[in-house]
mmCIF file of C-alpha atoms in Angstrom:
data_model
loop_
_atom_site.group_PDB
_atom_site.id
_atom_site.type_symbol
_atom_site.label_atom_id
_atom_site.label_comp_id
_atom_site.label_asym_id
_atom_site.label_seq_id
_atom_site.Cartn_x
_atom_site.Cartn_y
_atom_site.Cartn_z
ATOM 1 C CA MET P 204 53.095 16.101 23.454
ATOM 2 C CA ILE P 205 50.477 16.686 20.768
ATOM 3 C CA ARG P 206 47.557 19.077 21.074
ATOM 4 C CA LYS P 207 44.106 19.895 19.644
ATOM 5 C CA LEU P 208 42.984 16.491 18.471
ATOM 6 C CA ARG P 209 40.206 16.525 15.868
ATOM 7 C CA ASP P 210 38.726 14.177 13.272
ATOM 8 C CA LEU P 211 39.578 14.290 9.591
ATOM 9 C CA ASP P 212 38.028 10.947 8.530
ATOM 10 C CA GLU P 213 37.584 7.431 9.877
ATOM 11 C CA SER P 214 41.237 6.476 9.548
ATOM 12 C CA THR P 215 42.828 9.902 10.128
ATOM 13 C CA VAL P 216 42.870 12.433 12.928
ATOM 14 C CA LEU P 217 44.588 15.828 13.018
ATOM 15 C CA ALA P 218 46.654 17.212 15.859
ATOM 16 C CA ASP P 219 49.173 19.959 16.462
ATOM 17 C CA GLY P 220 52.691 18.998 17.459
ATOM 18 C CA PRO P 221 56.273 18.307 16.344
ATOM 19 C CA LEU P 222 56.802 17.815 12.614
ATOM 20 C CA PHE P 223 59.722 15.835 11.199
ATOM 21 C CA ASP P 224 61.923 16.312 8.152
ATOM 22 C CA LEU P 225 61.248 12.990 6.407
ATOM 23 C CA PRO P 226 63.877 13.366 3.640
ATOM 24 C CA LYS P 227 66.544 14.060 6.268
ATOM 25 C CA ALA P 228 65.486 11.118 8.432
ATOM 26 C CA LEU P 229 65.268 8.850 5.364
ATOM 27 C CA ALA P 230 68.725 9.785 4.120
ATOM 28 C CA CYS P 231 70.266 9.217 7.576
ATOM 29 C CA ALA P 232 68.433 5.944 8.241
ATOM 30 C CA LEU P 233 69.250 4.471 4.879
ATOM 31 C CA ALA P 234 72.926 5.493 5.192
ATOM 32 C CA ILE P 235 73.073 3.845 8.634
ATOM 33 C CA LEU P 236 71.426 0.691 7.243
ATOM 34 C CA ARG P 237 73.689 0.535 4.206
ATOM 35 C CA THR P 238 76.852 0.739 6.331
ATOM 36 C CA LEU P 239 75.555 -1.802 8.797
ATOM 37 C CA MET P 240 74.641 -4.206 6.008
ATOM 38 C CA GLN P 241 78.114 -3.925 4.455
ATOM 39 C CA ARG P 242 79.841 -4.610 7.731
ATOM 40 C CA ALA P 243 77.511 -7.446 8.625
ATOM 41 C CA GLN P 244 78.190 -9.095 5.283
ATOM 42 C CA MET P 245 81.924 -9.021 6.023
ATOM 43 C CA ARG P 246 81.524 -10.203 9.628
ATOM 44 C CA PHE P 247 78.942 -12.922 8.888
ATOM 45 C CA PRO P 248 79.726 -14.041 5.298
ATOM 46 C CA ASP P 249 77.770 -17.319 5.486
ATOM 47 C CA SER P 250 74.417 -15.590 6.110
ATOM 48 C CA ASP P 251 71.544 -15.705 3.617
ATOM 49 C CA PRO P 252 71.432 -12.925 0.994
ATOM 50 C CA PRO P 253 69.705 -9.686 2.036
ATOM 51 C CA THR P 254 65.986 -9.200 1.333
ATOM 52 C CA TYR P 255 63.379 -6.519 1.955
ATOM 53 C CA MET P 256 59.619 -6.084 1.918
ATOM 54 C CA PHE P 257 56.919 -3.579 2.737
ATOM 55 C CA ALA P 258 55.269 -5.248 5.679
ATOM 56 C CA SER P 259 51.656 -4.541 4.673
ATOM 57 C CA GLU P 260 52.271 -6.294 1.328
ATOM 58 C CA GLY P 261 54.225 -9.242 2.631
ATOM 59 C CA VAL P 262 56.187 -9.791 -0.625
ATOM 60 C CA GLU P 263 59.888 -10.524 0.049
ATOM 61 C CA LEU P 264 62.286 -9.212 -2.577
ATOM 62 C CA PRO P 265 66.092 -9.387 -3.028
ATOM 63 C CA PHE P 266 67.775 -6.259 -1.665
ATOM 64 C CA GLU P 267 69.517 -4.665 -4.650
ATOM 65 C CA ASP P 268 71.115 -1.316 -5.485
ATOM 66 C CA GLU P 269 67.774 0.328 -6.253
ATOM 67 C CA SER P 270 66.031 -0.995 -3.165
ATOM 68 C CA PRO P 271 66.773 2.033 -0.928
ATOM 69 C CA GLY P 272 65.122 4.219 -3.543
ATOM 70 C CA TYR P 273 61.967 2.147 -3.463
ATOM 71 C CA ILE P 274 61.920 2.299 0.339
ATOM 72 C CA ALA P 275 62.303 6.086 0.323
ATOM 73 C CA TRP P 276 59.616 6.520 -2.369
ATOM 74 C CA THR P 277 57.062 4.522 -0.355
ATOM 75 C CA PHE P 278 57.486 6.658 2.770
ATOM 76 C CA GLU P 279 57.548 9.920 0.778
ATOM 77 C CA GLU P 280 54.416 8.964 -1.145
ATOM 78 C CA CYS P 281 52.567 8.049 2.059
ATOM 79 C CA LYS P 282 53.475 11.328 3.663
ATOM 80 C CA PHE P 283 52.582 13.329 0.544
ATOM 81 C CA THR P 284 49.194 11.681 0.007
ATOM 82 C CA ARG P 285 47.938 10.499 3.412
ATOM 83 C CA TYR P 286 49.801 10.442 6.762
ATOM 84 C CA ASP P 287 52.490 12.261 8.666
ATOM 85 C CA VAL P 288 52.436 9.682 11.497
ATOM 86 C CA ALA P 289 51.682 5.998 10.857
ATOM 87 C CA PRO P 290 53.334 2.724 11.989
ATOM 88 C CA LEU P 291 53.986 1.546 8.441
ATOM 89 C CA TYR P 292 57.346 -0.157 8.063
ATOM 90 C CA TYR P 293 59.810 -1.812 5.731
ATOM 91 C CA GLU P 294 61.516 -5.005 6.843
ATOM 92 C CA VAL P 295 65.119 -5.578 5.698
ATOM 93 C CA GLN P 296 66.871 -8.879 6.434
ATOM 94 C CA PHE P 297 70.683 -9.063 6.208
ATOM 95 C CA GLY P 298 73.416 -11.106 7.871
ATOM 96 C CA PRO P 299 71.934 -12.558 11.089
ATOM 97 C CA PHE P 300 69.824 -9.421 11.578
ATOM 98 C CA MET P 301 66.523 -7.898 10.602
ATOM 99 C CA ALA P 302 65.712 -4.156 10.522
ATOM 100 C CA HIS P 303 62.262 -2.560 10.739
ATOM 101 C CA LEU P 304 62.152 1.010 9.438
ATOM 102 C CA TYR P 305 59.361 3.104 10.978
ATOM 103 C CA LEU P 306 60.191 6.416 9.371
ATOM 104 C CA LEU P 307 56.694 7.869 9.930
ATOM 105 C CA GLY P 308 56.871 6.946 13.605
ATOM 106 C CA PHE P 309 56.208 3.823 15.595
ATOM 107 C CA ASP P 310 52.849 4.971 17.021
ATOM 108 C CA CYS P 311 49.244 5.543 15.972
ATOM 109 C CA LEU P 312 45.927 6.287 17.688
ATOM 110 C CA VAL P 313 43.046 3.946 18.556
ATOM 111 C CA GLY P 314 39.374 4.763 19.090
ATOM 112 C CA PRO P 315 37.049 7.726 18.672
ATOM 113 C CA THR P 316 38.416 11.217 19.315
ATOM 114 C CA ILE P 317 36.518 11.623 22.578
ATOM 115 C CA ASN P 318 38.551 8.831 24.237
ATOM 116 C CA CYS P 319 41.420 8.230 21.818
ATOM 117 C CA GLN P 320 44.538 6.450 23.031
ATOM 118 C CA THR P 321 47.930 5.573 21.570
ATOM 119 C CA ARG P 322 48.595 2.020 20.445
ATOM 120 C CA PHE P 323 50.345 1.589 23.800
ATOM 121 C CA GLU P 324 47.177 2.567 25.744
ATOM 122 C CA LEU P 325 48.428 6.006 26.723
ATOM 123 C CA ASN P 326 46.279 9.116 26.455
ATOM 124 C CA TRP P 327 46.288 10.502 22.899
ATOM 125 C CA ASP P 328 48.359 13.562 23.801
ATOM 126 C CA ARG P 329 51.321 11.305 24.614
ATOM 127 C CA LEU P 330 51.610 9.944 21.061
ATOM 128 C CA ASP P 331 55.260 9.908 19.941
ATOM 129 C CA PRO P 332 55.759 10.683 16.230
ATOM 130 C CA THR P 333 59.564 10.173 16.295
ATOM 131 C CA PRO P 334 60.996 8.144 13.371
ATOM 132 C CA LEU P 335 62.528 4.885 14.524
ATOM 133 C CA MET P 336 64.505 1.928 13.253
ATOM 134 C CA LEU P 337 64.625 -1.383 15.094
ATOM 135 C CA ILE P 338 67.440 -3.925 14.655
ATOM 136 C CA MET P 339 66.646 -7.432 15.882
ATOM 137 C CA PRO P 340 67.675 -11.054 15.239
ATOM 138 C CA ARG P 341 66.782 -12.299 11.771
ATOM 139 C CA GLU P 342 64.412 -14.830 13.329
ATOM 140 C CA GLY P 343 62.267 -12.034 14.729
ATOM 141 C CA LEU P 344 61.592 -9.769 17.668
ATOM 142 C CA THR P 345 60.884 -12.591 20.084
ATOM 143 C CA GLU P 346 64.403 -14.012 19.782
ATOM 144 C CA ALA P 347 67.484 -12.826 21.679
ATOM 145 C CA PHE P 348 70.762 -11.826 20.031
ATOM 146 C CA GLU P 349 73.652 -14.253 20.162
ATOM 147 C CA GLN P 350 76.530 -12.813 22.217
ATOM 148 C CA GLU P 351 78.662 -12.381 19.086
ATOM 149 C CA GLU P 352 75.842 -10.555 17.301
ATOM 150 C CA LEU P 353 75.172 -8.187 20.149
ATOM 151 C CA ALA P 354 78.889 -7.412 20.554
ATOM 152 C CA PHE P 355 79.085 -6.630 16.838
ATOM 153 C CA LEU P 356 76.087 -4.254 16.970
ATOM 154 C CA THR P 357 77.205 -2.532 20.170
ATOM 155 C CA LYS P 358 80.681 -1.884 18.786
ATOM 156 C CA HIS P 359 79.217 -0.642 15.488
ATOM 157 C CA PHE P 360 76.686 1.759 16.922
ATOM 158 C CA ALA P 361 78.923 3.026 19.700
ATOM 159 C CA GLY P 362 81.279 4.535 17.173
ATOM 160 C CA SER P 363 79.586 5.211 13.903
ATOM 161 C CA LEU P 364 76.175 6.881 14.351
ATOM 162 C CA PRO P 365 75.721 10.432 12.996
ATOM 163 C CA ALA P 366 75.322 13.358 15.375
ATOM 164 C CA GLY P 367 71.815 13.644 16.780
ATOM 165 C CA VAL P 368 70.893 9.981 16.373
ATOM 166 C CA ILE P 369 70.166 8.075 19.597
ATOM 167 C CA TRP P 370 70.297 4.304 20.052
ATOM 168 C CA ASN P 371 69.424 2.060 22.948
ATOM 169 C CA PRO P 372 68.686 -1.650 23.575
ATOM 170 C CA THR P 373 65.109 -2.628 24.338
ATOM 171 C CA GLU P 374 63.577 -5.816 25.741
ATOM 172 C CA THR P 375 60.350 -7.204 24.303
ATOM 173 C CA GLU P 376 57.481 -8.647 26.304
ATOM 174 C CA GLU P 377 58.463 -12.083 25.011
ATOM 175 C CA ASP P 378 62.012 -11.708 26.386
ATOM 176 C CA GLY P 379 63.489 -11.126 22.984
ATOM 177 C CA SER P 380 65.745 -8.204 22.198
ATOM 178 C CA ALA P 381 66.252 -5.332 19.783
ATOM 179 C CA LEU P 382 68.265 -2.180 19.301
ATOM 180 C CA ALA P 383 66.186 0.935 18.795
ATOM 181 C CA ILE P 384 67.636 3.801 16.718
ATOM 182 C CA HIS P 385 65.769 7.072 17.211
ATOM 183 C CA PHE P 386 65.787 10.174 15.015
ATOM 184 C CA PRO P 387 64.724 12.847 17.574
ATOM 185 C CA HIS P 388 63.074 16.152 16.829
ATOM 186 C CA ALA P 389 66.117 18.109 18.056
ATOM 187 C CA ALA P 390 68.103 16.845 15.052
ATOM 188 C CA PHE P 391 65.435 15.786 12.568
ATOM 189 C CA GLY P 392 62.549 18.132 13.351
ATOM 190 C CA LYS P 393 60.849 20.563 11.052
ATOM 191 C CA GLY P 394 59.190 22.867 13.522
ATOM 192 C CA GLU P 395 55.618 22.546 14.811
ATOM 193 C CA GLY P 396 52.363 22.302 12.928
ATOM 194 C CA THR P 397 49.374 20.173 12.032
ATOM 195 C CA MET P 398 49.992 16.451 11.516
ATOM 196 C CA ARG P 399 47.777 13.743 9.995
ATOM 197 C CA ILE P 400 47.816 10.678 12.268
ATOM 198 C CA TYR P 401 46.761 7.173 11.376
ATOM 199 C CA ARG P 402 43.810 6.122 13.552
ATOM 200 C CA ILE P 403 42.115 2.735 14.040
ATOM 201 C CA LEU P 404 38.546 3.069 15.294
ATOM 202 C CA ASP P 405 38.044 -0.546 16.373
ATOM 203 C CA VAL P 406 40.671 -1.824 18.865
ATOM 204 C CA SER P 407 40.163 -5.388 17.550
ATOM 205 C CA GLU P 408 41.700 -4.211 14.249
ATOM 206 C CA LEU P 409 44.884 -3.222 16.058
ATOM 207 C CA LEU P 410 45.256 -6.757 17.364
ATOM 208 C CA GLN P 411 45.219 -8.002 13.779
ATOM 209 C CA GLU P 412 48.029 -5.634 12.665
ATOM 210 C CA GLN P 413 51.373 -7.172 11.883
ATOM 211 C CA GLU P 414 53.861 -7.190 14.775
ATOM 212 C CA PRO P 415 56.146 -4.148 15.021
#
């Protein structure tokens, strides 16, 4: 849980709570993604070529050797200049799958400090800043995995994730499916301290955000 919520500016609030080692989470997440992409290419060779994009820009690019470096730089620059917790994400499409990388956390806050809530309508102190990666069908979060795809992912993640990483399936409200890969504080934390959290004052703005 986070503590001592206070305003910094319109789009940022401060709170005390668990801090995360972004370089460590980045390195682990990108290594997991790279291995999964290689195996998916071998298992599903007729799939479209891999692509990636920063979701807020919406420009899809071919995934090339330097792409992981660009992804890492974006998250590192955001953390250095602006936020420690923000639901900004990169989308990577490969094989029959799509990955969303939320390496500054999946959550944010909504509303004025006096009655702030998480994006999931929980009280502000229940905000979860844990880095996260979602794996879903290439068609999007509202679709379900084919049986062959889910078997491939389950076998892959059951035997190849680094120590400390947690994964679990999750169902969406639209009856789609995804696999969530968490980078918990026990393995990827950097102590406790003050964090800068992305905040949306007007709840109507949250409804216009791109889907997670």
